[in-house]
PDB file of C-alpha atoms in Angstrom:
ATOM      1  CA  GLY A   1      19.785-127.549  -6.054  1.00  0.00           C
ATOM      2  CA  GLN A   2      20.137-131.265  -6.401  1.00  0.00           C
ATOM      3  CA  GLN A   3      17.314-133.322  -7.789  1.00  0.00           C
ATOM      4  CA  LEU A   4      16.294-136.912  -7.419  1.00  0.00           C
ATOM      5  CA  ASN A   5      14.279-138.449 -10.235  1.00  0.00           C
ATOM      6  CA  GLN A   6      12.022-141.360  -9.400  1.00  0.00           C
ATOM      7  CA  SER A   7      10.656-143.810 -11.910  1.00  0.00           C
ATOM      8  CA  PRO A   8       7.954-144.746 -12.590  1.00  0.00           C
ATOM      9  CA  GLN A   9       5.700-141.938 -11.374  1.00  0.00           C
ATOM     10  CA  SER A  10       2.871-144.411 -10.760  1.00  0.00           C
ATOM     11  CA  MET A  11       2.227-148.134 -10.904  1.00  0.00           C
ATOM     12  CA  PHE A  12      -0.962-150.176 -11.023  1.00  0.00           C
ATOM     13  CA  ILE A  13      -0.421-153.831 -10.199  1.00  0.00           C
ATOM     14  CA  GLN A  14      -2.285-156.951  -9.148  1.00  0.00           C
ATOM     15  CA  GLU A  15      -1.913-158.373  -5.679  1.00  0.00           C
ATOM     16  CA  GLY A  16       0.909-160.903  -5.617  1.00  0.00           C
ATOM     17  CA  GLU A  17       3.006-159.203  -8.291  1.00  0.00           C
ATOM     18  CA  ASP A  18       6.524-157.957  -7.692  1.00  0.00           C
ATOM     19  CA  VAL A  19       7.309-154.243  -7.930  1.00  0.00           C
ATOM     20  CA  SER A  20      10.476-152.410  -8.945  1.00  0.00           C
ATOM     21  CA  MET A  21      11.163-148.704  -8.765  1.00  0.00           C
ATOM     22  CA  ASN A  22      14.296-146.608  -8.949  1.00  0.00           C
ATOM     23  CA  CYS A  23      15.763-143.262  -8.109  1.00  0.00           C
ATOM     24  CA  THR A  24      18.539-141.457  -9.967  1.00  0.00           C
ATOM     25  CA  SER A  25      20.618-138.372  -9.340  1.00  0.00           C
ATOM     26  CA  SER A  26      23.120-136.309 -11.291  1.00  0.00           C
ATOM     27  CA  SER A  27      25.231-136.053  -8.104  1.00  0.00           C
ATOM     28  CA  ILE A  28      26.701-138.763  -5.938  1.00  0.00           C
ATOM     29  CA  PHE A  29      25.119-139.615  -2.612  1.00  0.00           C
ATOM     30  CA  ASN A  30      26.711-141.307   0.399  1.00  0.00           C
ATOM     31  CA  THR A  31      23.339-142.332   1.784  1.00  0.00           C
ATOM     32  CA  TRP A  32      20.062-143.391   0.209  1.00  0.00           C
ATOM     33  CA  LEU A  33      16.806-143.521   2.148  1.00  0.00           C
ATOM     34  CA  TRP A  34      13.494-145.039   1.131  1.00  0.00           C
ATOM     35  CA  TYR A  35      10.261-143.861   2.786  1.00  0.00           C
ATOM     36  CA  LYS A  36       6.636-144.900   2.371  1.00  0.00           C
ATOM     37  CA  GLN A  37       3.751-142.489   2.875  1.00  0.00           C
ATOM     38  CA  ASP A  38       0.180-143.623   3.474  1.00  0.00           C
ATOM     39  CA  PRO A  39      -2.564-141.183   2.413  1.00  0.00           C
ATOM     40  CA  GLY A  40      -2.799-138.249   4.816  1.00  0.00           C
ATOM     41  CA  GLU A  41       0.077-139.447   7.006  1.00  0.00           C
ATOM     42  CA  GLY A  42       3.744-138.693   7.444  1.00  0.00           C
ATOM     43  CA  PRO A  43       6.396-140.766   5.631  1.00  0.00           C
ATOM     44  CA  VAL A  44       7.786-143.813   7.402  1.00  0.00           C
ATOM     45  CA  LEU A  45      11.382-144.895   6.924  1.00  0.00           C
ATOM     46  CA  LEU A  46      11.597-148.290   5.221  1.00  0.00           C
ATOM     47  CA  ILE A  47      15.266-148.809   4.457  1.00  0.00           C
ATOM     48  CA  ALA A  48      18.493-146.823   4.818  1.00  0.00           C
ATOM     49  CA  LEU A  49      21.545-147.567   2.653  1.00  0.00           C
ATOM     50  CA  TYR A  50      24.996-146.313   3.589  1.00  0.00           C
ATOM     51  CA  LYS A  51      27.476-148.016   1.269  1.00  0.00           C
ATOM     52  CA  ALA A  52      27.809-148.286  -2.514  1.00  0.00           C
ATOM     53  CA  GLY A  53      26.693-151.725  -3.671  1.00  0.00           C
ATOM     54  CA  GLU A  54      24.842-152.413  -0.416  1.00  0.00           C
ATOM     55  CA  LEU A  55      21.777-154.618  -0.655  1.00  0.00           C
ATOM     56  CA  THR A  56      19.404-154.438   2.327  1.00  0.00           C
ATOM     57  CA  SER A  57      16.111-156.177   3.002  1.00  0.00           C
ATOM     58  CA  ASN A  58      13.188-155.371   5.273  1.00  0.00           C
ATOM     59  CA  GLY A  59      10.645-158.163   5.013  1.00  0.00           C
ATOM     60  CA  ARG A  60       9.340-158.229   1.444  1.00  0.00           C
ATOM     61  CA  LEU A  61      11.242-155.047   0.605  1.00  0.00           C
ATOM     62  CA  THR A  62      14.760-155.011  -0.820  1.00  0.00           C
ATOM     63  CA  ALA A  63      16.743-151.900  -1.667  1.00  0.00           C
ATOM     64  CA  GLN A  64      20.105-151.474  -3.330  1.00  0.00           C
ATOM     65  CA  PHE A  65      22.640-148.660  -3.307  1.00  0.00           C
ATOM     66  CA  GLY A  66      23.949-148.338  -6.876  1.00  0.00           C
ATOM     67  CA  ILE A  67      27.677-148.772  -7.352  1.00  0.00           C
ATOM     68  CA  THR A  68      27.955-145.426  -9.141  1.00  0.00           C
ATOM     69  CA  ARG A  69      26.402-143.822  -6.007  1.00  0.00           C
ATOM     70  CA  LYS A  70      24.031-141.986  -8.332  1.00  0.00           C
ATOM     71  CA  ASP A  71      21.107-144.368  -8.135  1.00  0.00           C
ATOM     72  CA  SER A  72      19.139-146.672  -5.883  1.00  0.00           C
ATOM     73  CA  PHE A  73      16.491-149.318  -6.404  1.00  0.00           C
ATOM     74  CA  LEU A  74      13.570-150.571  -4.333  1.00  0.00           C
ATOM     75  CA  ASN A  75      11.853-153.899  -4.935  1.00  0.00           C
ATOM     76  CA  ILE A  76       8.693-155.204  -3.292  1.00  0.00           C
ATOM     77  CA  SER A  77       7.976-158.885  -3.642  1.00  0.00           C
ATOM     78  CA  ALA A  78       4.528-160.509  -3.594  1.00  0.00           C
ATOM     79  CA  SER A  79       2.637-157.222  -3.185  1.00  0.00           C
ATOM     80  CA  ILE A  80      -0.378-156.998  -0.893  1.00  0.00           C
ATOM     81  CA  PRO A  81      -3.130-154.345  -0.674  1.00  0.00           C
ATOM     82  CA  SER A  82      -1.497-152.574   2.280  1.00  0.00           C
ATOM     83  CA  ASP A  83       1.546-151.808   0.097  1.00  0.00           C
ATOM     84  CA  VAL A  84      -0.556-149.022  -1.449  1.00  0.00           C
ATOM     85  CA  GLY A  85       0.975-145.589  -0.925  1.00  0.00           C
ATOM     86  CA  ILE A  86       3.653-143.243  -2.160  1.00  0.00           C
ATOM     87  CA  TYR A  87       7.265-144.364  -2.062  1.00  0.00           C
ATOM     88  CA  PHE A  88       9.952-141.707  -1.806  1.00  0.00           C
ATOM     89  CA  CYS A  89      13.690-141.893  -2.159  1.00  0.00           C
ATOM     90  CA  ALA A  90      15.781-139.316  -0.332  1.00  0.00           C
ATOM     91  CA  GLY A  91      19.362-138.396   0.330  1.00  0.00           C
ATOM     92  CA  PRO A  92      21.403-135.775   2.164  1.00  0.00           C
ATOM     93  CA  GLY A  93      21.229-132.455   0.335  1.00  0.00           C
ATOM     94  CA  ASN A  94      24.979-131.882   0.365  1.00  0.00           C
ATOM     95  CA  ALA A  95      26.171-134.222  -2.352  1.00  0.00           C
ATOM     96  CA  GLY A  96      28.633-136.737  -0.997  1.00  0.00           C
ATOM     97  CA  GLY A  97      27.918-135.691   2.564  1.00  0.00           C
ATOM     98  CA  THR A  98      26.118-137.334   5.429  1.00  0.00           C
ATOM     99  CA  SER A  99      24.244-134.439   6.997  1.00  0.00           C
ATOM    100  CA  TYR A 100      20.499-134.794   7.113  1.00  0.00           C
ATOM    101  CA  GLY A 101      20.051-131.089   7.628  1.00  0.00           C
ATOM    102  CA  LYS A 102      18.975-130.641   4.027  1.00  0.00           C
ATOM    103  CA  LEU A 103      17.416-133.893   2.889  1.00  0.00           C
ATOM    104  CA  THR A 104      16.469-133.986  -0.799  1.00  0.00           C
ATOM    105  CA  PHE A 105      13.413-136.013  -1.806  1.00  0.00           C
ATOM    106  CA  GLY A 106      12.357-137.526  -5.095  1.00  0.00           C
ATOM    107  CA  GLN A 107       8.876-136.742  -6.359  1.00  0.00           C
ATOM    108  CA  GLY A 108       7.574-140.164  -5.340  1.00  0.00           C
ATOM    109  CA  THR A 109       6.188-143.311  -6.975  1.00  0.00           C
ATOM    110  CA  ILE A 110       2.475-143.874  -6.399  1.00  0.00           C
ATOM    111  CA  LEU A 111       1.681-147.562  -5.983  1.00  0.00           C
ATOM    112  CA  THR A 112      -1.830-148.973  -6.417  1.00  0.00           C
ATOM    113  CA  VAL A 113      -2.448-152.656  -5.723  1.00  0.00           C
ATOM    114  CA  HIS A 114      -5.618-154.294  -7.022  1.00  0.00           C
ATOM    115  CA  PRO A 115      -6.878-157.231  -4.935  1.00  0.00           C
TER     116      PRO A 115
ATOM    117  CA  ASP B   1       4.921-143.823  23.887  1.00  0.00           C
ATOM    118  CA  GLY B   2       7.657-141.843  22.167  1.00  0.00           C
ATOM    119  CA  GLY B   3       6.888-139.959  19.046  1.00  0.00           C
ATOM    120  CA  ILE B   4       6.259-136.731  17.194  1.00  0.00           C
ATOM    121  CA  THR B   5       2.994-134.874  17.695  1.00  0.00           C
ATOM    122  CA  GLN B   6       1.624-132.335  15.251  1.00  0.00           C
ATOM    123  CA  SER B   7      -1.553-130.483  16.019  1.00  0.00           C
ATOM    124  CA  PRO B   8      -4.076-129.885  14.753  1.00  0.00           C
ATOM    125  CA  LYS B   9      -4.467-132.425  11.929  1.00  0.00           C
ATOM    126  CA  TYR B  10      -6.511-129.953   9.873  1.00  0.00           C
ATOM    127  CA  LEU B  11      -6.285-126.161  10.047  1.00  0.00           C
ATOM    128  CA  PHE B  12      -8.299-123.540   8.214  1.00  0.00           C
ATOM    129  CA  ARG B  13      -7.419-119.856   8.009  1.00  0.00           C
ATOM    130  CA  LYS B  14      -8.408-116.779   6.126  1.00  0.00           C
ATOM    131  CA  GLU B  15      -5.947-115.169   3.762  1.00  0.00           C
ATOM    132  CA  GLY B  16      -3.859-112.484   5.433  1.00  0.00           C
ATOM    133  CA  GLN B  17      -3.734-114.181   8.819  1.00  0.00           C
ATOM    134  CA  ASN B  18      -0.618-115.636  10.377  1.00  0.00           C
ATOM    135  CA  VAL B  19      -0.951-119.182  11.670  1.00  0.00           C
ATOM    136  CA  THR B  20       1.330-121.277  13.875  1.00  0.00           C
ATOM    137  CA  LEU B  21       1.674-125.037  13.471  1.00  0.00           C
ATOM    138  CA  SER B  22       2.729-127.049  16.484  1.00  0.00           C
ATOM    139  CA  CYS B  23       5.381-129.788  16.566  1.00  0.00           C
ATOM    140  CA  GLU B  24       6.418-131.592  19.738  1.00  0.00           C
ATOM    141  CA  GLN B  25       8.678-134.616  20.132  1.00  0.00           C
ATOM    142  CA  ASN B  26       9.500-136.734  23.196  1.00  0.00           C
ATOM    143  CA  LEU B  27      12.223-138.774  21.499  1.00  0.00           C
ATOM    144  CA  ASN B  28      15.026-136.621  22.933  1.00  0.00           C
ATOM    145  CA  HIS B  29      16.135-135.889  19.384  1.00  0.00           C
ATOM    146  CA  ASP B  30      18.507-133.001  18.802  1.00  0.00           C
ATOM    147  CA  ALA B  31      17.498-132.040  15.268  1.00  0.00           C
ATOM    148  CA  MET B  32      14.054-130.992  14.060  1.00  0.00           C
ATOM    149  CA  TYR B  33      12.788-130.117  10.603  1.00  0.00           C
ATOM    150  CA  TRP B  34       9.799-128.666   8.778  1.00  0.00           C
ATOM    151  CA  TYR B  35       8.846-129.850   5.297  1.00  0.00           C
ATOM    152  CA  ARG B  36       6.096-128.808   2.944  1.00  0.00           C
ATOM    153  CA  GLN B  37       4.328-131.228   0.605  1.00  0.00           C
ATOM    154  CA  ASP B  38       2.154-130.227  -2.342  1.00  0.00           C
ATOM    155  CA  PRO B  39       0.003-132.686  -4.319  1.00  0.00           C
ATOM    156  CA  GLY B  40       2.043-134.874  -6.625  1.00  0.00           C
ATOM    157  CA  GLN B  41       5.320-133.517  -5.364  1.00  0.00           C
ATOM    158  CA  GLY B  42       8.064-134.587  -3.052  1.00  0.00           C
ATOM    159  CA  LEU B  43       8.837-132.942   0.258  1.00  0.00           C
ATOM    160  CA  ARG B  44      10.606-129.593   0.325  1.00  0.00           C
ATOM    161  CA  LEU B  45      12.577-128.356   3.321  1.00  0.00           C
ATOM    162  CA  ILE B  46      11.386-125.112   4.942  1.00  0.00           C
ATOM    163  CA  TYR B  47      13.572-124.813   8.054  1.00  0.00           C
ATOM    164  CA  TYR B  48      15.684-127.061  10.222  1.00  0.00           C
ATOM    165  CA  SER B  49      17.276-126.835  13.651  1.00  0.00           C
ATOM    166  CA  GLN B  50      20.149-128.949  14.912  1.00  0.00           C
ATOM    167  CA  ILE B  51      20.296-127.505  18.447  1.00  0.00           C
ATOM    168  CA  VAL B  52      18.192-125.335  20.728  1.00  0.00           C
ATOM    169  CA  ASN B  53      18.174-121.624  19.893  1.00  0.00           C
ATOM    170  CA  ASP B  54      19.633-122.233  16.449  1.00  0.00           C
ATOM    171  CA  PHE B  55      17.964-122.879  13.085  1.00  0.00           C
ATOM    172  CA  GLN B  56      18.739-122.613   9.380  1.00  0.00           C
ATOM    173  CA  LYS B  57      16.689-121.842   6.304  1.00  0.00           C
ATOM    174  CA  GLY B  58      15.858-124.635   3.947  1.00  0.00           C
ATOM    175  CA  ASP B  59      15.024-124.386   0.265  1.00  0.00           C
ATOM    176  CA  ILE B  60      11.684-122.573   0.638  1.00  0.00           C
ATOM    177  CA  ALA B  61      11.925-120.469   3.826  1.00  0.00           C
ATOM    178  CA  GLU B  62      10.340-117.292   2.423  1.00  0.00           C
ATOM    179  CA  GLY B  63       7.082-116.457   4.197  1.00  0.00           C
ATOM    180  CA  TYR B  64       7.780-118.779   7.133  1.00  0.00           C
ATOM    181  CA  SER B  65       9.355-118.339  10.559  1.00  0.00           C
ATOM    182  CA  VAL B  66      10.370-120.759  13.309  1.00  0.00           C
ATOM    183  CA  SER B  67      11.697-120.801  16.866  1.00  0.00           C
ATOM    184  CA  ARG B  68      13.527-123.440  18.885  1.00  0.00           C
ATOM    185  CA  GLU B  69      13.357-122.393  22.524  1.00  0.00           C
ATOM    186  CA  LYS B  70      13.050-125.956  23.830  1.00  0.00           C
ATOM    187  CA  LYS B  71      14.552-129.189  22.588  1.00  0.00           C
ATOM    188  CA  GLU B  72      11.110-130.812  22.359  1.00  0.00           C
ATOM    189  CA  SER B  73       9.354-128.081  20.411  1.00  0.00           C
ATOM    190  CA  PHE B  74       9.790-126.517  16.955  1.00  0.00           C
ATOM    191  CA  PRO B  75       6.725-124.410  16.002  1.00  0.00           C
ATOM    192  CA  LEU B  76       6.315-123.100  12.462  1.00  0.00           C
ATOM    193  CA  THR B  77       4.546-119.818  11.698  1.00  0.00           C
ATOM    194  CA  VAL B  78       3.083-119.382   8.253  1.00  0.00           C
ATOM    195  CA  THR B  79       2.931-115.649   7.704  1.00  0.00           C
ATOM    196  CA  SER B  80       0.726-113.624   5.403  1.00  0.00           C
ATOM    197  CA  ALA B  81       3.798-113.134   3.203  1.00  0.00           C
ATOM    198  CA  GLN B  82       3.667-116.757   2.089  1.00  0.00           C
ATOM    199  CA  LYS B  83       2.041-116.613  -1.346  1.00  0.00           C
ATOM    200  CA  ASN B  84       0.653-120.160  -1.494  1.00  0.00           C
ATOM    201  CA  PRO B  85       0.281-121.401   2.088  1.00  0.00           C
ATOM    202  CA  THR B  86      -2.239-124.179   1.426  1.00  0.00           C
ATOM    203  CA  ALA B  87      -0.276-127.436   1.745  1.00  0.00           C
ATOM    204  CA  PHE B  88       0.474-130.464   3.899  1.00  0.00           C
ATOM    205  CA  TYR B  89       3.116-129.603   6.509  1.00  0.00           C
ATOM    206  CA  LEU B  90       5.338-132.273   7.989  1.00  0.00           C
ATOM    207  CA  CYS B  91       7.556-132.001  11.029  1.00  0.00           C
ATOM    208  CA  ALA B  92      10.447-134.425  11.547  1.00  0.00           C
ATOM    209  CA  SER B  93      13.194-135.062  14.058  1.00  0.00           C
ATOM    210  CA  SER B  94      16.417-137.034  14.200  1.00  0.00           C
ATOM    211  CA  PRO B  95      18.951-137.978  16.869  1.00  0.00           C
ATOM    212  CA  LYS B  96      22.483-136.624  16.996  1.00  0.00           C
ATOM    213  CA  GLY B  97      24.812-137.917  14.318  1.00  0.00           C
ATOM    214  CA  ALA B  98      24.154-139.065  10.770  1.00  0.00           C
ATOM    215  CA  ARG B  99      20.747-140.595  11.363  1.00  0.00           C
ATOM    216  CA  PRO B 100      17.648-140.338   9.138  1.00  0.00           C
ATOM    217  CA  PRO B 101      14.719-138.203  10.315  1.00  0.00           C
ATOM    218  CA  TYR B 102      11.432-139.593  11.608  1.00  0.00           C
ATOM    219  CA  PHE B 103       8.256-137.815  10.571  1.00  0.00           C
ATOM    220  CA  GLY B 104       5.158-136.701  12.428  1.00  0.00           C
ATOM    221  CA  PRO B 105       1.614-137.267  11.121  1.00  0.00           C
ATOM    222  CA  GLY B 106       1.391-133.869   9.422  1.00  0.00           C
ATOM    223  CA  THR B 107      -0.951-130.860   9.478  1.00  0.00           C
ATOM    224  CA  ARG B 108      -3.048-129.994   6.455  1.00  0.00           C
ATOM    225  CA  LEU B 109      -3.398-126.219   6.221  1.00  0.00           C
ATOM    226  CA  THR B 110      -6.058-124.656   4.026  1.00  0.00           C
ATOM    227  CA  VAL B 111      -6.054-120.899   3.490  1.00  0.00           C
ATOM    228  CA  THR B 112      -8.991-119.295   1.710  1.00  0.00           C
TER     229      THR B 112
END
């Protein structure tokens, strides 16, 4: 099956710092999704990207759909303690498709923010 | 309040017993999904259903069963055939069309 590789696996930063993480695939995707999961809770959708080259913001979060359609990036500016959690990228399991029936997830980036 | 409800939050069972996890949504979503999450790993798809009375296997369906008799409900049964049932189970739903799924709060199942 397809795999999504997230980098880095974990990050330890000081409050106020900016954060960058990325997700790569060996197959093309027509959609990239970024979710955040708080400890013991279900993931929450942060940003959805539908077009190669697209740059979308949600508050302090900015995500980009790579022009090769094989990668995506998530940036968090001026981090705060509540940014702590696991960030997942995801995309439709059928490469190049748009069906969410078989969503593929990356393994996640664990973010720790020190006050 | 619209949303996805999973109950209970924590579930404990003895090895060899079947157990059913509940998932209910009042979002009027057509599609529903079950994912499994293990520590340090991403989510893996167990089963999904795009319409009532129809469902498909995901990547790790062995040892699990589901039903979709009502649009609002998609229960998951973890059978004794599942070799490593202890995990965090997440239910999700999405509206018709190419729309991302929304997740419930999850059920943590521990089998000893």
